[in-house]
Amino acid sequence: MALYRLLDVLPALSGDHRITRRFTLVPGSDYDTDTLAAIDALGGRTVPWAEACERPYDLIVTASPKGDLHLLHGPHVLLPHGAGFNKSIPGEGSADSASGLDPEFLRRAARHEGAPIALHALAHPDQVATVTAVDPSAASRAKVIGDLTLERVLASSPLRDRYRTALGTGARTLLVLTSTWGPESLIRRHPELPARLARQLPYDEYQLALVIHPNERSLLGTYELTERLAPALDAGMILAGAHDEWASALIAADALVTDHGSAALYYCAAEDRPVVSVHGGGGELIPGSPMAVLLDRVPQLERAENIIEALRAYRPGSGKAAAEAAFAPPGDAVERLRTEVYALLGLTPPPHSAVPRPLPVPAPSRRTPVAFDVHVEATENDGLRITRHPVGTGGPPGHHLAVEHGAAGEQLARSASLLFRRTNPTPTPTPAPVDLTWTADGWTRHTLSAYPNCRAAAALLPSGGSLLRIRGHEQPYTVRAQPLTEGERIVRLDPAVALSAAYARLLARPDEPALNCHVGERTFHITIRPATETETTAAI
């Protein structure tokens, strides 16, 4: 959606009382409703198209040459829409021409004297050469400004840890799927991929996020989109926001699965991390474009046995050439654009500097899994490997079903082998005048009585660790996982994972005092001992 590109650019004009910003929507878009809603959500003011065509403006800024822009009176600044000009749209403009650099639209814009392009702002010198080849007279108006969205991404890269904390990623690998719009997009060609990856990837090792083009989101509507994605969303997948949260998710990502959409180029320009392609060919990708360069160099998911194998096949440096073909060396793009725009306005820029605005902190998943099929595998040195998958993804049942009581539905609770309760699962906004709470051992005894099919109940203790009671065992246990040190960082295991490991071990060996629990490539030492009176009577 061109609107979001404009919103990245407009801060170059911020902080100036002499400038008033108004939005108008060029007729003919299939996505009018969502565009107007997005402007309204921002608090922007719109001008009806008919009214906008009746008066002159000091400057008209657009991110697309399409539509009847010649009806707007005033000097035009044309900005790139996306990165790299990689796609042609079948049935629109000139065949095999990049959308945004299409000769038909550029010549049409040049012919209309009432709407001259005063500045064609581009992101790479090769794009200037393309514009000049279409219309030699445009050479003086085409200038390499840079990509302001990329500037925001690079300026926000130091916030990576903050974004990952907000998303709840932790020590997991964040795998982001990016989908452009149209019939060749990931979401159209591989609609089952998010759910398939949620089913295949262990929950404690991987986190999924989906970045989807605003046009596709607008076409389906948020409700329809979330219903279609329900299995993956229920398993904890993040659906990134349409405006600028998508870029925050790319900064937080450890790996990317992409179609031929240009979002991948921002990811490659920021860091050299693995990229896997799901683009299966078609008529939209332009040969020799930056995205074609990228997709030619990265692993194809369909050629690998699974996603993990495909990620391991990525060769470091594969994305660098593609990013260099899409973007000029970054830096000062905001100032360059501001200088050009103020010259067109005949104004002196304000004294404050113009810098890229940091990207916002992304929102976490709205659906956190609370019931897991837990797979248990014996390992060397008498350890256990624990692999959890959210219930409902369609995978095979595991060694046991572990369910968070008070968060999952009653049907799942009654089917659980292990029921666990986190500390203060449903805090009230106003404390009761006379408080009532469980002791840890009291809750586990009550739960085993209330759920006769449940074999174990556990309560996470405020002091750390958990109290675990197994049916038929007289003494409750305290279970605690020792944190790991990785360089200067500390890795802590979710107590629910440690409980599943302890439960599996105690069923087989009731007197075992400890074990090594393997989660992915990490090994956590778990101690199991009889609970003390202080622990059994702890308020939860």
Short mmCIF file of N, CA, C and O in Angstrom, two decimals, residues 95-220:
data_model
loop_
_atom_site.label_atom_id
_atom_site.label_comp_id
_atom_site.label_asym_id
_atom_site.label_seq_id
_atom_site.Cartn_x
_atom_site.Cartn_y
_atom_site.Cartn_z
N ALA A 95 4.20 -4.62 -20.88
CA ALA A 95 4.57 -6.00 -20.54
C ALA A 95 6.01 -6.05 -20.06
O ALA A 95 6.89 -5.37 -20.61
N ASP A 96 6.26 -6.85 -19.05
CA ASP A 96 7.61 -7.10 -18.53
C ASP A 96 8.29 -5.85 -17.96
O ASP A 96 9.52 -5.79 -17.88
N SER A 97 7.50 -4.85 -17.57
CA SER A 97 8.07 -3.65 -16.97
C SER A 97 7.76 -3.62 -15.49
O SER A 97 6.69 -4.04 -15.06
N ALA A 98 8.71 -3.10 -14.73
CA ALA A 98 8.53 -3.06 -13.28
C ALA A 98 7.42 -2.10 -12.91
O ALA A 98 7.37 -0.97 -13.39
N SER A 99 6.54 -2.57 -12.04
CA SER A 99 5.51 -1.68 -11.52
C SER A 99 6.19 -0.56 -10.74
O SER A 99 6.95 -0.79 -9.83
N GLY A 100 5.92 0.69 -11.13
CA GLY A 100 6.58 1.83 -10.52
C GLY A 100 7.61 2.46 -11.43
O GLY A 100 7.94 3.63 -11.29
N LEU A 101 8.15 1.67 -12.38
CA LEU A 101 9.06 2.20 -13.40
C LEU A 101 8.53 1.88 -14.79
O LEU A 101 9.29 1.77 -15.75
N ASP A 102 7.24 1.72 -14.89
CA ASP A 102 6.62 1.33 -16.16
C ASP A 102 6.68 2.50 -17.14
O ASP A 102 6.21 3.60 -16.84
N PRO A 103 7.27 2.29 -18.32
CA PRO A 103 7.37 3.39 -19.30
C PRO A 103 6.04 4.02 -19.64
O PRO A 103 5.95 5.24 -19.83
N GLU A 104 4.96 3.21 -19.72
CA GLU A 104 3.66 3.75 -20.09
C GLU A 104 3.20 4.80 -19.08
O GLU A 104 2.73 5.88 -19.45
N PHE A 105 3.34 4.50 -17.79
CA PHE A 105 2.90 5.45 -16.76
C PHE A 105 3.83 6.65 -16.68
O PHE A 105 3.38 7.78 -16.47
N LEU A 106 5.15 6.42 -16.83
CA LEU A 106 6.08 7.53 -16.73
C LEU A 106 5.93 8.50 -17.89
O LEU A 106 5.99 9.71 -17.72
N ARG A 107 5.73 7.96 -19.10
CA ARG A 107 5.52 8.85 -20.25
C ARG A 107 4.21 9.61 -20.12
O ARG A 107 4.12 10.79 -20.47
N ARG A 108 3.19 8.94 -19.61
CA ARG A 108 1.90 9.59 -19.42
C ARG A 108 2.04 10.75 -18.44
O ARG A 108 1.50 11.85 -18.65
N ALA A 109 2.81 10.53 -17.35
CA ALA A 109 3.02 11.60 -16.38
C ALA A 109 3.79 12.75 -16.99
O ALA A 109 3.53 13.92 -16.69
N ALA A 110 4.76 12.45 -17.86
CA ALA A 110 5.57 13.50 -18.46
C ALA A 110 4.78 14.33 -19.46
O ALA A 110 5.08 15.50 -19.68
N ARG A 111 3.74 13.74 -20.09
CA ARG A 111 2.99 14.44 -21.12
C ARG A 111 2.04 15.48 -20.55
O ARG A 111 1.64 16.40 -21.24
N HIS A 112 1.65 15.31 -19.28
CA HIS A 112 0.65 16.21 -18.71
C HIS A 112 1.33 17.41 -18.08
O HIS A 112 1.98 17.31 -17.04
N GLU A 113 1.18 18.56 -18.72
CA GLU A 113 1.84 19.77 -18.25
C GLU A 113 1.27 20.25 -16.92
O GLU A 113 1.93 20.94 -16.16
N GLY A 114 0.02 19.92 -16.64
CA GLY A 114 -0.59 20.39 -15.40
C GLY A 114 -0.09 19.67 -14.17
O GLY A 114 -0.35 20.10 -13.06
N ALA A 115 0.61 18.56 -14.37
CA ALA A 115 1.09 17.79 -13.22
C ALA A 115 2.52 17.32 -13.47
O ALA A 115 2.78 16.13 -13.60
N PRO A 116 3.46 18.25 -13.57
CA PRO A 116 4.83 17.85 -13.87
C PRO A 116 5.48 17.11 -12.71
O PRO A 116 5.20 17.40 -11.55
N ILE A 117 6.33 16.14 -13.03
CA ILE A 117 7.12 15.49 -12.00
C ILE A 117 8.33 16.38 -11.74
O ILE A 117 9.24 16.48 -12.57
N ALA A 118 8.33 17.06 -10.62
CA ALA A 118 9.42 17.96 -10.28
C ALA A 118 10.62 17.20 -9.71
O ALA A 118 11.76 17.63 -9.84
N LEU A 119 10.35 16.08 -9.04
CA LEU A 119 11.41 15.26 -8.47
C LEU A 119 10.98 13.80 -8.51
O LEU A 119 9.92 13.45 -7.98
N HIS A 120 11.79 12.98 -9.16
CA HIS A 120 11.57 11.54 -9.14
C HIS A 120 12.64 10.97 -8.22
O HIS A 120 13.80 10.78 -8.61
N ALA A 121 12.27 10.72 -6.96
CA ALA A 121 13.21 10.27 -5.94
C ALA A 121 13.40 8.77 -6.06
O ALA A 121 12.43 8.00 -6.02
N LEU A 122 14.65 8.35 -6.19
CA LEU A 122 14.95 6.93 -6.41
C LEU A 122 15.96 6.44 -5.38
O LEU A 122 16.60 7.24 -4.67
N ALA A 123 16.09 5.11 -5.29
CA ALA A 123 16.90 4.51 -4.24
C ALA A 123 18.24 3.99 -4.73
O ALA A 123 19.09 3.63 -3.91
N HIS A 124 18.45 3.95 -6.07
CA HIS A 124 19.68 3.35 -6.59
C HIS A 124 20.02 3.98 -7.94
O HIS A 124 19.10 4.30 -8.72
N PRO A 125 21.30 4.17 -8.25
CA PRO A 125 21.68 4.78 -9.53
C PRO A 125 21.14 4.04 -10.75
O PRO A 125 20.83 4.66 -11.78
N ASP A 126 21.03 2.71 -10.69
CA ASP A 126 20.50 1.96 -11.84
C ASP A 126 19.07 2.37 -12.16
O ASP A 126 18.63 2.32 -13.32
N GLN A 127 18.32 2.79 -11.14
CA GLN A 127 16.94 3.21 -11.37
C GLN A 127 16.90 4.55 -12.11
O GLN A 127 16.01 4.79 -12.92
N VAL A 128 17.85 5.42 -11.86
CA VAL A 128 17.95 6.67 -12.60
C VAL A 128 18.20 6.38 -14.07
O VAL A 128 17.61 7.01 -14.97
N ALA A 129 19.08 5.42 -14.35
CA ALA A 129 19.36 5.06 -15.74
C ALA A 129 18.11 4.52 -16.42
O ALA A 129 17.86 4.82 -17.60
N THR A 130 17.30 3.76 -15.71
CA THR A 130 16.06 3.22 -16.29
C THR A 130 15.09 4.35 -16.63
O THR A 130 14.49 4.37 -17.70
N VAL A 131 14.92 5.28 -15.70
CA VAL A 131 14.01 6.40 -15.94
C VAL A 131 14.50 7.23 -17.13
O VAL A 131 13.72 7.65 -17.99
N THR A 132 15.79 7.48 -17.20
CA THR A 132 16.36 8.28 -18.28
C THR A 132 16.17 7.59 -19.63
O THR A 132 15.91 8.25 -20.64
N ALA A 133 16.29 6.27 -19.64
CA ALA A 133 16.08 5.54 -20.90
C ALA A 133 14.65 5.66 -21.39
O ALA A 133 14.38 5.71 -22.59
N VAL A 134 13.69 5.73 -20.46
CA VAL A 134 12.29 5.88 -20.83
C VAL A 134 12.02 7.28 -21.37
O VAL A 134 11.34 7.47 -22.38
N ASP A 135 12.58 8.29 -20.71
CA ASP A 135 12.34 9.68 -21.09
C ASP A 135 13.61 10.47 -20.78
O ASP A 135 13.84 10.86 -19.64
N PRO A 136 14.46 10.73 -21.79
CA PRO A 136 15.72 11.45 -21.55
C PRO A 136 15.53 12.79 -20.86
O PRO A 136 16.39 13.22 -20.09
N SER A 137 14.40 13.44 -21.09
CA SER A 137 14.17 14.73 -20.45
C SER A 137 13.96 14.60 -18.95
O SER A 137 14.01 15.59 -18.23
N ALA A 138 13.71 13.36 -18.50
CA ALA A 138 13.47 13.15 -17.07
C ALA A 138 14.76 13.04 -16.27
O ALA A 138 14.73 12.97 -15.05
N ALA A 139 15.91 13.00 -16.96
CA ALA A 139 17.18 12.79 -16.27
C ALA A 139 17.44 13.84 -15.21
O ALA A 139 17.94 13.54 -14.12
N SER A 140 17.08 15.09 -15.51
CA SER A 140 17.36 16.16 -14.55
C SER A 140 16.45 16.10 -13.34
O SER A 140 16.75 16.67 -12.29
N ARG A 141 15.32 15.41 -13.47
CA ARG A 141 14.37 15.34 -12.35
C ARG A 141 14.54 14.06 -11.52
O ARG A 141 14.00 13.97 -10.43
N ALA A 142 15.23 13.08 -12.08
CA ALA A 142 15.44 11.82 -11.37
C ALA A 142 16.72 11.90 -10.54
O ALA A 142 17.80 12.17 -11.08
N LYS A 143 16.60 11.69 -9.25
CA LYS A 143 17.75 11.81 -8.36
C LYS A 143 17.77 10.65 -7.36
O LYS A 143 16.71 10.18 -6.91
N VAL A 144 18.96 10.21 -7.04
CA VAL A 144 19.12 9.17 -6.02
C VAL A 144 19.02 9.82 -4.64
O VAL A 144 19.92 10.55 -4.22
N ILE A 145 17.93 9.56 -3.98
CA ILE A 145 17.70 10.08 -2.63
C ILE A 145 18.04 9.03 -1.58
O ILE A 145 18.58 9.32 -0.52
N GLY A 146 17.73 7.79 -1.90
CA GLY A 146 17.88 6.71 -0.93
C GLY A 146 16.51 6.16 -0.55
O GLY A 146 15.49 6.63 -1.04
N ASP A 147 16.50 5.17 0.27
CA ASP A 147 15.25 4.54 0.68
C ASP A 147 14.99 4.86 2.14
O ASP A 147 15.72 4.41 3.04
N LEU A 148 13.95 5.66 2.39
CA LEU A 148 13.70 6.10 3.76
C LEU A 148 13.22 4.97 4.67
O LEU A 148 13.44 5.00 5.88
N THR A 149 12.55 3.97 4.09
CA THR A 149 12.15 2.81 4.90
C THR A 149 13.38 2.05 5.35
O THR A 149 13.48 1.62 6.51
N LEU A 150 14.35 1.88 4.45
CA LEU A 150 15.59 1.22 4.83
C LEU A 150 16.31 2.01 5.92
O LEU A 150 16.86 1.41 6.86
N GLU A 151 16.30 3.34 5.81
CA GLU A 151 16.94 4.16 6.84
C GLU A 151 16.31 3.89 8.21
O GLU A 151 17.00 3.85 9.23
N ARG A 152 14.99 3.74 8.24
CA ARG A 152 14.31 3.44 9.50
C ARG A 152 14.72 2.07 10.03
O ARG A 152 14.92 1.88 11.23
N VAL A 153 14.82 1.10 9.12
CA VAL A 153 15.20 -0.25 9.52
C VAL A 153 16.61 -0.25 10.13
O VAL A 153 16.85 -0.83 11.20
N LEU A 154 17.54 0.41 9.44
CA LEU A 154 18.92 0.43 9.93
C LEU A 154 19.03 1.20 11.24
O LEU A 154 19.77 0.80 12.15
N ALA A 155 18.31 2.31 11.35
CA ALA A 155 18.35 3.10 12.57
C ALA A 155 17.75 2.35 13.75
O ALA A 155 18.11 2.60 14.91
N SER A 156 16.83 1.42 13.46
CA SER A 156 16.15 0.68 14.52
C SER A 156 16.81 -0.65 14.85
O SER A 156 16.42 -1.31 15.82
N SER A 157 17.82 -1.04 14.08
CA SER A 157 18.46 -2.35 14.30
C SER A 157 19.01 -2.53 15.71
O SER A 157 18.97 -3.64 16.26
N PRO A 158 19.53 -1.47 16.36
CA PRO A 158 20.00 -1.66 17.74
C PRO A 158 18.88 -2.03 18.73
O PRO A 158 19.18 -2.44 19.86
N LEU A 159 17.63 -1.88 18.31
CA LEU A 159 16.50 -2.21 19.19
C LEU A 159 16.07 -3.68 19.05
O LEU A 159 15.02 -4.06 19.56
N ARG A 160 16.89 -4.47 18.37
CA ARG A 160 16.53 -5.88 18.11
C ARG A 160 16.15 -6.62 19.38
O ARG A 160 15.12 -7.31 19.44
N ASP A 161 16.96 -6.52 20.43
CA ASP A 161 16.66 -7.25 21.68
C ASP A 161 15.33 -6.79 22.27
O ASP A 161 14.56 -7.59 22.82
N ARG A 162 15.06 -5.49 22.17
CA ARG A 162 13.80 -4.96 22.70
C ARG A 162 12.62 -5.53 21.92
O ARG A 162 11.59 -5.89 22.51
N TYR A 163 12.74 -5.61 20.62
CA TYR A 163 11.65 -6.17 19.80
C TYR A 163 11.42 -7.64 20.14
O TYR A 163 10.28 -8.10 20.25
N ARG A 164 12.51 -8.39 20.30
CA ARG A 164 12.38 -9.82 20.59
C ARG A 164 11.75 -10.03 21.96
O ARG A 164 10.95 -10.96 22.16
N THR A 165 12.09 -9.17 22.93
CA THR A 165 11.48 -9.27 24.25
C THR A 165 9.98 -9.01 24.15
O THR A 165 9.17 -9.72 24.76
N ALA A 166 9.60 -7.99 23.38
CA ALA A 166 8.18 -7.65 23.23
C ALA A 166 7.41 -8.79 22.57
O ALA A 166 6.25 -9.04 22.91
N LEU A 167 8.04 -9.48 21.64
CA LEU A 167 7.39 -10.59 20.93
C LEU A 167 7.37 -11.87 21.75
O LEU A 167 6.68 -12.83 21.38
N GLY A 168 8.12 -11.92 22.86
CA GLY A 168 8.18 -13.14 23.65
C GLY A 168 9.04 -14.21 22.99
O GLY A 168 8.83 -15.40 23.22
N THR A 169 10.02 -13.79 22.20
CA THR A 169 10.85 -14.75 21.46
C THR A 169 11.79 -15.50 22.37
O THR A 169 11.96 -16.72 22.25
N GLY A 170 12.43 -14.80 23.30
CA GLY A 170 13.39 -15.44 24.19
C GLY A 170 14.57 -16.01 23.43
O GLY A 170 15.11 -15.38 22.51
N ALA A 171 14.97 -17.22 23.78
CA ALA A 171 16.12 -17.87 23.14
C ALA A 171 15.71 -18.69 21.92
O ALA A 171 16.54 -19.40 21.36
N ARG A 172 14.46 -18.58 21.51
CA ARG A 172 14.00 -19.33 20.33
C ARG A 172 14.49 -18.69 19.04
O ARG A 172 14.89 -17.53 19.00
N THR A 173 14.40 -19.44 17.96
CA THR A 173 14.68 -18.94 16.62
C THR A 173 13.39 -18.35 16.07
O THR A 173 12.38 -19.05 15.94
N LEU A 174 13.42 -17.06 15.74
CA LEU A 174 12.24 -16.40 15.16
C LEU A 174 12.29 -16.53 13.65
O LEU A 174 13.17 -15.99 12.99
N LEU A 175 11.35 -17.28 13.11
CA LEU A 175 11.24 -17.51 11.67
C LEU A 175 10.09 -16.66 11.13
O LEU A 175 8.93 -16.86 11.52
N VAL A 176 10.40 -15.71 10.25
CA VAL A 176 9.40 -14.81 9.70
C VAL A 176 9.08 -15.22 8.26
O VAL A 176 9.99 -15.44 7.46
N LEU A 177 7.80 -15.33 7.97
CA LEU A 177 7.33 -15.58 6.60
C LEU A 177 6.86 -14.25 6.02
O LEU A 177 6.11 -13.52 6.67
N THR A 178 7.30 -13.91 4.81
CA THR A 178 6.86 -12.68 4.17
C THR A 178 6.11 -13.03 2.89
O THR A 178 6.57 -13.83 2.08
N SER A 179 4.96 -12.40 2.73
CA SER A 179 4.12 -12.64 1.56
C SER A 179 3.78 -11.32 0.89
O SER A 179 3.30 -10.39 1.54
N THR A 180 4.04 -11.23 -0.42
CA THR A 180 3.55 -10.11 -1.20
C THR A 180 2.08 -10.33 -1.49
O THR A 180 1.42 -11.14 -0.83
N TRP A 181 1.53 -9.64 -2.48
CA TRP A 181 0.12 -9.79 -2.82
C TRP A 181 -0.01 -10.36 -4.23
O TRP A 181 0.94 -10.38 -5.00
N GLY A 182 -1.20 -10.83 -4.54
CA GLY A 182 -1.45 -11.33 -5.89
C GLY A 182 -1.39 -12.84 -5.99
O GLY A 182 -1.07 -13.55 -5.02
N PRO A 183 -1.66 -13.37 -7.18
CA PRO A 183 -1.80 -14.82 -7.36
C PRO A 183 -0.51 -15.61 -7.17
O PRO A 183 -0.57 -16.82 -6.96
N GLU A 184 0.66 -14.97 -7.23
CA GLU A 184 1.91 -15.69 -7.08
C GLU A 184 2.51 -15.52 -5.68
O GLU A 184 3.64 -15.94 -5.44
N SER A 185 1.75 -14.94 -4.78
CA SER A 185 2.26 -14.68 -3.43
C SER A 185 2.29 -15.94 -2.59
O SER A 185 1.60 -16.93 -2.88
N LEU A 186 3.06 -15.89 -1.52
CA LEU A 186 3.14 -17.02 -0.58
C LEU A 186 1.77 -17.37 -0.03
O LEU A 186 1.40 -18.55 0.03
N ILE A 187 1.00 -16.36 0.36
CA ILE A 187 -0.27 -16.62 1.02
C ILE A 187 -1.29 -17.22 0.07
O ILE A 187 -2.22 -17.91 0.49
N ARG A 188 -1.11 -17.00 -1.25
CA ARG A 188 -2.03 -17.60 -2.23
C ARG A 188 -1.55 -18.99 -2.66
O ARG A 188 -2.34 -19.92 -2.76
N ARG A 189 -0.27 -19.11 -2.95
CA ARG A 189 0.25 -20.38 -3.46
C ARG A 189 0.48 -21.41 -2.35
O ARG A 189 0.43 -22.61 -2.59
N HIS A 190 0.78 -20.94 -1.15
CA HIS A 190 1.09 -21.85 -0.05
C HIS A 190 0.28 -21.47 1.19
O HIS A 190 0.85 -21.20 2.26
N PRO A 191 -1.05 -21.45 1.08
CA PRO A 191 -1.85 -21.02 2.23
C PRO A 191 -1.71 -21.93 3.43
O PRO A 191 -1.97 -21.52 4.57
N GLU A 192 -1.28 -23.18 3.20
CA GLU A 192 -1.15 -24.12 4.31
C GLU A 192 0.20 -24.03 5.00
O GLU A 192 0.41 -24.66 6.06
N LEU A 193 1.15 -23.24 4.46
CA LEU A 193 2.52 -23.24 4.99
C LEU A 193 2.60 -22.78 6.44
O LEU A 193 3.30 -23.43 7.24
N PRO A 194 1.94 -21.70 6.87
CA PRO A 194 2.05 -21.33 8.28
C PRO A 194 1.63 -22.45 9.24
O PRO A 194 2.33 -22.74 10.22
N ALA A 195 0.50 -23.09 8.95
CA ALA A 195 0.03 -24.17 9.82
C ALA A 195 0.98 -25.37 9.76
O ALA A 195 1.22 -26.03 10.77
N ARG A 196 1.53 -25.64 8.57
CA ARG A 196 2.45 -26.77 8.44
C ARG A 196 3.72 -26.55 9.26
O ARG A 196 4.20 -27.45 9.94
N LEU A 197 4.25 -25.33 9.21
CA LEU A 197 5.45 -25.04 9.99
C LEU A 197 5.15 -25.05 11.48
O LEU A 197 5.97 -25.49 12.29
N ALA A 198 3.97 -24.56 11.87
CA ALA A 198 3.58 -24.61 13.29
C ALA A 198 3.49 -26.04 13.77
O ALA A 198 3.77 -26.34 14.94
N ARG A 199 3.09 -26.93 12.90
CA ARG A 199 2.97 -28.35 13.26
C ARG A 199 4.35 -29.01 13.34
O ARG A 199 4.59 -29.87 14.19
N GLN A 200 5.27 -28.62 12.45
CA GLN A 200 6.56 -29.30 12.36
C GLN A 200 7.60 -28.79 13.34
O GLN A 200 8.41 -29.57 13.85
N LEU A 201 7.59 -27.49 13.63
CA LEU A 201 8.67 -26.90 14.42
C LEU A 201 8.36 -26.96 15.90
O LEU A 201 7.28 -26.55 16.33
N PRO A 202 9.29 -27.43 16.72
CA PRO A 202 9.07 -27.49 18.17
C PRO A 202 8.82 -26.10 18.74
O PRO A 202 9.54 -25.15 18.43
N TYR A 203 7.81 -26.00 19.59
CA TYR A 203 7.40 -24.70 20.12
C TYR A 203 8.50 -24.04 20.95
O TYR A 203 8.64 -22.81 20.93
N ASP A 204 9.26 -24.81 21.68
CA ASP A 204 10.28 -24.25 22.57
C ASP A 204 11.57 -23.90 21.84
O ASP A 204 12.49 -23.34 22.45
N GLU A 205 11.63 -24.19 20.55
CA GLU A 205 12.83 -23.89 19.77
C GLU A 205 12.58 -22.84 18.69
O GLU A 205 13.52 -22.15 18.28
N TYR A 206 11.34 -22.72 18.24
CA TYR A 206 11.03 -21.82 17.12
C TYR A 206 9.78 -21.00 17.43
O TYR A 206 8.83 -21.47 18.05
N GLN A 207 9.81 -19.77 16.94
CA GLN A 207 8.65 -18.89 16.97
C GLN A 207 8.37 -18.44 15.53
O GLN A 207 9.30 -18.14 14.77
N LEU A 208 7.10 -18.40 15.16
CA LEU A 208 6.70 -18.02 13.80
C LEU A 208 6.07 -16.63 13.80
O LEU A 208 5.39 -16.24 14.75
N ALA A 209 6.31 -15.90 12.71
CA ALA A 209 5.63 -14.63 12.47
C ALA A 209 5.34 -14.54 10.98
O ALA A 209 6.08 -15.08 10.16
N LEU A 210 4.25 -13.86 10.65
CA LEU A 210 3.87 -13.67 9.24
C LEU A 210 3.76 -12.19 8.95
O LEU A 210 3.08 -11.45 9.66
N VAL A 211 4.45 -11.76 7.89
CA VAL A 211 4.34 -10.40 7.37
C VAL A 211 3.61 -10.51 6.03
O VAL A 211 4.09 -11.18 5.11
N ILE A 212 2.45 -9.90 5.94
CA ILE A 212 1.63 -10.02 4.74
C ILE A 212 1.38 -8.64 4.16
O ILE A 212 1.16 -7.67 4.89
N HIS A 213 1.44 -8.53 2.85
CA HIS A 213 1.28 -7.24 2.17
C HIS A 213 -0.09 -6.63 2.51
O HIS A 213 -1.10 -7.34 2.57
N PRO A 214 -0.14 -5.31 2.74
CA PRO A 214 -1.42 -4.68 3.08
C PRO A 214 -2.51 -4.90 2.04
O PRO A 214 -3.69 -4.97 2.41
N ASN A 215 -2.15 -5.03 0.78
CA ASN A 215 -3.18 -5.26 -0.25
C ASN A 215 -3.90 -6.59 -0.02
O ASN A 215 -5.12 -6.69 -0.17
N GLU A 216 -3.14 -7.62 0.32
CA GLU A 216 -3.74 -8.93 0.55
C GLU A 216 -4.57 -8.92 1.83
O GLU A 216 -5.65 -9.50 1.89
N ARG A 217 -4.09 -8.21 2.83
CA ARG A 217 -4.85 -8.07 4.07
C ARG A 217 -6.15 -7.32 3.81
O ARG A 217 -7.22 -7.67 4.33
N SER A 218 -6.08 -6.28 2.98
CA SER A 218 -7.26 -5.49 2.64
C SER A 218 -8.26 -6.31 1.83
O SER A 218 -9.47 -6.21 2.02
N LEU A 219 -7.73 -7.11 0.90
CA LEU A 219 -8.60 -7.91 0.04
C LEU A 219 -9.43 -8.89 0.86
O LEU A 219 -10.64 -9.06 0.64
N LEU A 220 -8.81 -9.55 1.83
CA LEU A 220 -9.50 -10.56 2.63
C LEU A 220 -10.27 -9.95 3.80
O LEU A 220 -11.34 -10.42 4.16
#
